[in-house]
mmCIF file of C-alpha atoms in Angstrom:
data_model
loop_
_atom_site.group_PDB
_atom_site.id
_atom_site.type_symbol
_atom_site.label_atom_id
_atom_site.label_comp_id
_atom_site.label_asym_id
_atom_site.label_seq_id
_atom_site.Cartn_x
_atom_site.Cartn_y
_atom_site.Cartn_z
ATOM 1 C CA MET J 1 72.561 -45.510 -60.908
ATOM 2 C CA LYS J 2 76.082 -45.920 -61.100
ATOM 3 C CA LYS J 3 75.518 -42.787 -63.628
ATOM 4 C CA ILE J 4 73.571 -40.604 -61.253
ATOM 5 C CA ILE J 5 76.614 -41.336 -58.748
ATOM 6 C CA PHE J 6 79.386 -40.047 -60.804
ATOM 7 C CA SER J 7 77.369 -37.269 -61.431
ATOM 8 C CA ILE J 8 76.727 -35.852 -58.009
ATOM 9 C CA LEU J 9 80.856 -36.953 -57.721
ATOM 10 C CA VAL J 10 81.410 -35.193 -60.120
ATOM 11 C CA LEU J 11 79.061 -32.083 -59.148
ATOM 12 C CA PHE J 12 80.851 -32.583 -55.587
ATOM 13 C CA GLY J 13 84.233 -32.392 -56.881
ATOM 14 C CA ILE J 14 83.677 -28.627 -59.110
ATOM 15 C CA PHE J 15 81.797 -27.304 -55.809
ATOM 16 C CA VAL J 16 84.675 -28.513 -53.990
ATOM 17 C CA SER J 17 87.665 -27.246 -56.421
ATOM 18 C CA SER J 18 85.226 -23.791 -56.102
ATOM 19 C CA PHE J 19 86.526 -23.094 -52.525
ATOM 20 C CA ALA J 20 90.244 -23.978 -53.159
ATOM 21 C CA GLN J 21 90.190 -20.970 -54.932
ATOM 22 C CA LEU J 22 91.682 -17.508 -53.862
ATOM 23 C CA PRO J 23 88.751 -15.060 -52.386
ATOM 24 C CA SER J 24 87.437 -12.100 -54.579
ATOM 25 C CA VAL J 25 88.611 -9.317 -53.187
ATOM 26 C CA VAL J 26 89.730 -6.058 -55.772
ATOM 27 C CA LEU J 27 92.916 -4.517 -54.718
ATOM 28 C CA LYS J 28 94.892 -1.580 -56.568
ATOM 29 C CA ASP J 29 98.589 -2.294 -57.684
ATOM 30 C CA ILE J 30 100.932 0.084 -56.964
ATOM 31 C CA ASN J 31 99.759 2.125 -59.829
ATOM 32 C CA GLY J 32 96.626 2.123 -59.224
ATOM 33 C CA LYS J 33 95.410 -0.544 -61.838
ATOM 34 C CA SER J 34 92.245 -2.544 -60.062
ATOM 35 C CA VAL J 35 93.346 -6.263 -59.270
ATOM 36 C CA ASP J 36 90.530 -9.217 -58.489
ATOM 37 C CA THR J 37 92.282 -11.754 -56.316
ATOM 38 C CA ALA J 38 90.744 -14.340 -57.240
ATOM 39 C CA LEU J 39 92.224 -13.880 -61.066
ATOM 40 C CA LEU J 40 95.847 -13.866 -60.243
ATOM 41 C CA GLN J 41 97.328 -16.736 -61.381
ATOM 42 C CA ASN J 42 100.882 -17.225 -63.359
ATOM 43 C CA ASP J 43 100.027 -19.035 -66.249
ATOM 44 C CA GLY J 44 99.662 -22.653 -65.070
ATOM 45 C CA LYS J 45 103.081 -22.453 -62.758
ATOM 46 C CA PRO J 46 103.129 -21.992 -58.623
ATOM 47 C CA PHE J 47 103.113 -18.428 -57.480
ATOM 48 C CA ILE J 48 103.918 -17.116 -54.101
ATOM 49 C CA ILE J 49 101.752 -14.596 -51.991
ATOM 50 C CA SER J 50 103.619 -12.501 -49.198
ATOM 51 C CA PHE J 51 101.177 -10.207 -46.900
ATOM 52 C CA PHE J 52 104.197 -7.250 -45.915
ATOM 53 C CA ALA J 53 104.057 -3.885 -44.489
ATOM 54 C CA THR J 54 106.416 -1.384 -44.629
ATOM 55 C CA TRP J 55 107.055 -1.400 -41.340
ATOM 56 C CA CYS J 56 107.356 -5.045 -40.390
ATOM 57 C CA LYS J 57 111.335 -5.778 -40.251
ATOM 58 C CA PRO J 58 111.173 -9.595 -40.491
ATOM 59 C CA CYS J 59 108.406 -8.819 -44.227
ATOM 60 C CA ASN J 60 111.347 -6.580 -45.099
ATOM 61 C CA ARG J 61 113.737 -9.037 -44.209
ATOM 62 C CA GLU J 62 111.916 -11.661 -46.250
ATOM 63 C CA LEU J 63 111.037 -10.045 -49.265
ATOM 64 C CA LYS J 64 114.683 -8.706 -49.191
ATOM 65 C CA ALA J 65 116.264 -12.389 -49.516
ATOM 66 C CA ILE J 66 114.031 -13.413 -52.072
ATOM 67 C CA SER J 67 114.994 -10.429 -54.049
ATOM 68 C CA GLU J 68 118.276 -11.631 -54.214
ATOM 69 C CA VAL J 69 117.547 -15.376 -55.619
ATOM 70 C CA TYR J 70 114.219 -14.127 -57.447
ATOM 71 C CA ALA J 71 115.801 -14.177 -60.652
ATOM 72 C CA ASP J 72 117.446 -17.291 -60.624
ATOM 73 C CA TRP J 73 113.969 -18.781 -59.033
ATOM 74 C CA GLN J 74 112.028 -17.516 -62.544
ATOM 75 C CA GLU J 75 114.364 -19.202 -64.331
ATOM 76 C CA GLU J 76 114.767 -22.116 -62.736
ATOM 77 C CA THR J 77 111.121 -22.477 -62.093
ATOM 78 C CA GLY J 78 108.995 -19.658 -63.651
ATOM 79 C CA VAL J 79 107.819 -19.024 -60.071
ATOM 80 C CA LYS J 80 106.132 -15.356 -59.330
ATOM 81 C CA VAL J 81 105.818 -13.181 -56.266
ATOM 82 C CA ILE J 82 103.057 -11.386 -55.282
ATOM 83 C CA ALA J 83 103.213 -8.761 -52.599
ATOM 84 C CA ILE J 84 100.260 -7.714 -50.759
ATOM 85 C CA SER J 85 101.405 -4.385 -48.838
ATOM 86 C CA ILE J 86 98.476 -4.238 -45.675
ATOM 87 C CA ASP J 87 99.811 -0.912 -44.897
ATOM 88 C CA GLN J 88 96.904 1.550 -43.907
ATOM 89 C CA ALA J 89 96.013 4.616 -46.141
ATOM 90 C CA GLN J 90 97.861 6.864 -44.200
ATOM 91 C CA ASN J 91 101.425 4.755 -44.873
ATOM 92 C CA ILE J 92 100.169 3.744 -48.438
ATOM 93 C CA GLN J 93 102.441 6.232 -49.604
ATOM 94 C CA LYS J 94 105.235 4.476 -48.426
ATOM 95 C CA VAL J 95 105.011 1.204 -50.292
ATOM 96 C CA LYS J 96 106.039 1.972 -53.923
ATOM 97 C CA PRO J 97 109.251 4.230 -52.461
ATOM 98 C CA LEU J 98 109.829 0.750 -50.212
ATOM 99 C CA VAL J 99 109.507 -1.195 -53.503
ATOM 100 C CA ASP J 100 111.678 0.879 -55.692
ATOM 101 C CA GLY J 101 114.171 1.588 -53.215
ATOM 102 C CA ASN J 102 115.204 -2.408 -52.748
ATOM 103 C CA GLY J 103 114.472 -3.191 -56.622
ATOM 104 C CA TRP J 104 111.951 -5.122 -55.967
ATOM 105 C CA GLU J 105 110.525 -6.977 -59.164
ATOM 106 C CA TYR J 106 107.520 -8.360 -57.528
ATOM 107 C CA GLU J 107 103.663 -7.472 -58.371
ATOM 108 C CA VAL J 108 102.724 -5.318 -55.915
ATOM 109 C CA LEU J 109 99.231 -5.247 -54.634
ATOM 110 C CA LEU J 110 97.795 -2.904 -52.024
ATOM 111 C CA ASP J 111 94.822 -4.318 -49.331
ATOM 112 C CA PRO J 112 94.913 -0.970 -46.788
ATOM 113 C CA ASN J 113 91.563 -2.541 -45.302
ATOM 114 C CA SER J 114 92.712 -5.768 -44.789
ATOM 115 C CA ASP J 115 89.648 -6.922 -46.944
ATOM 116 C CA PHE J 116 92.138 -9.696 -48.902
ATOM 117 C CA LYS J 117 94.768 -10.683 -45.337
ATOM 118 C CA ARG J 118 90.992 -11.371 -43.607
ATOM 119 C CA ALA J 119 89.258 -13.335 -46.614
ATOM 120 C CA MET J 120 93.051 -15.074 -46.617
ATOM 121 C CA GLY J 121 92.770 -15.595 -42.999
ATOM 122 C CA VAL J 122 96.241 -14.030 -41.851
ATOM 123 C CA ASN J 123 96.552 -12.785 -38.459
ATOM 124 C CA LEU J 124 100.513 -12.467 -38.290
ATOM 125 C CA ILE J 125 102.772 -11.375 -40.731
ATOM 126 C CA PRO J 126 104.616 -12.084 -42.572
ATOM 127 C CA HIS J 127 102.637 -14.649 -44.014
ATOM 128 C CA VAL J 128 103.432 -16.421 -47.111
ATOM 129 C CA PHE J 129 101.002 -18.545 -49.434
ATOM 130 C CA ILE J 130 102.292 -21.135 -51.927
ATOM 131 C CA VAL J 131 99.713 -21.286 -54.644
ATOM 132 C CA ASP J 132 99.900 -24.353 -57.376
ATOM 133 C CA GLY J 133 99.236 -24.072 -60.842
ATOM 134 C CA ASP J 134 95.862 -24.814 -60.235
ATOM 135 C CA GLY J 135 95.276 -21.856 -58.450
ATOM 136 C CA LYS J 136 94.982 -23.934 -54.740
ATOM 137 C CA ILE J 137 96.947 -22.928 -51.997
ATOM 138 C CA ALA J 138 99.477 -25.657 -51.306
ATOM 139 C CA MET J 139 101.361 -24.099 -48.243
ATOM 140 C CA SER J 140 100.800 -21.141 -45.539
ATOM 141 C CA ARG J 141 103.189 -20.169 -42.831
ATOM 142 C CA SER J 142 103.441 -16.873 -40.355
ATOM 143 C CA GLY J 143 106.665 -15.968 -39.453
ATOM 144 C CA TYR J 144 110.576 -15.486 -40.986
ATOM 145 C CA THR J 145 113.726 -16.397 -40.264
ATOM 146 C CA GLU J 146 116.935 -16.485 -41.761
ATOM 147 C CA GLY J 147 116.669 -18.787 -44.712
ATOM 148 C CA GLY J 148 113.065 -19.381 -44.507
ATOM 149 C CA GLU J 149 112.852 -18.258 -48.253
ATOM 150 C CA GLU J 150 114.940 -21.736 -49.414
ATOM 151 C CA HIS J 151 111.943 -23.747 -48.155
ATOM 152 C CA LEU J 152 109.570 -21.551 -50.117
ATOM 153 C CA ILE J 153 111.801 -22.959 -53.409
ATOM 154 C CA GLU J 154 111.867 -26.401 -52.345
ATOM 155 C CA LYS J 155 108.302 -26.378 -51.868
ATOM 156 C CA VAL J 156 107.339 -24.542 -56.322
ATOM 157 C CA ARG J 157 109.950 -27.287 -57.268
ATOM 158 C CA GLU J 158 107.863 -30.182 -55.741
ATOM 159 C CA LEU J 159 104.800 -28.802 -57.028
ATOM 160 C CA ILE J 160 106.226 -28.312 -60.314
ATOM 161 C CA ALA J 161 107.658 -32.098 -60.188
ATOM 162 C CA ALA J 162 104.248 -33.455 -59.068
ATOM 163 C CA LYS J 163 102.721 -32.095 -62.296
ATOM 164 C CA GLY J 164 105.920 -33.349 -64.313
ATOM 165 C CA GLU J 165 106.406 -30.088 -66.026
ATOM 166 C CA SER J 166 109.639 -27.524 -66.093
ATOM 167 C CA LYS J 167 109.389 -23.817 -67.362
#
């Protein structure tokens, strides 16, 4: 009887954890390559997903602020930022010039139909998720205030410390 209960609990754990992962939506990166969002990862290290639009001033301020410290964050923690543009099709051509003009080293994906945005339950931008090394969402927040990026790296550090690893 214990083996049956244990098997049921193990199956239940697999079932529950499968829902903790990112939804599967196929997006294109700014170079036209298709990417399945369910496969987003960072070699077992945490990563940040940031939903933005070219016209969203707080989004751009946040991504610029992260950009200023991104190299240090990567060196310290190995964290990766994946920026998801929700610009609609008629504005999609503005994304690459914005990214290149700001020198953003992020992986940038295009979500012109807001399919991934909807799947992630995002209502307001900027919206940021921190995903742990196992692909589970560890934190989510909307909006940006100056210095808010510091909270992101603190959470990444906590996740790394909890897992007992470093870069």
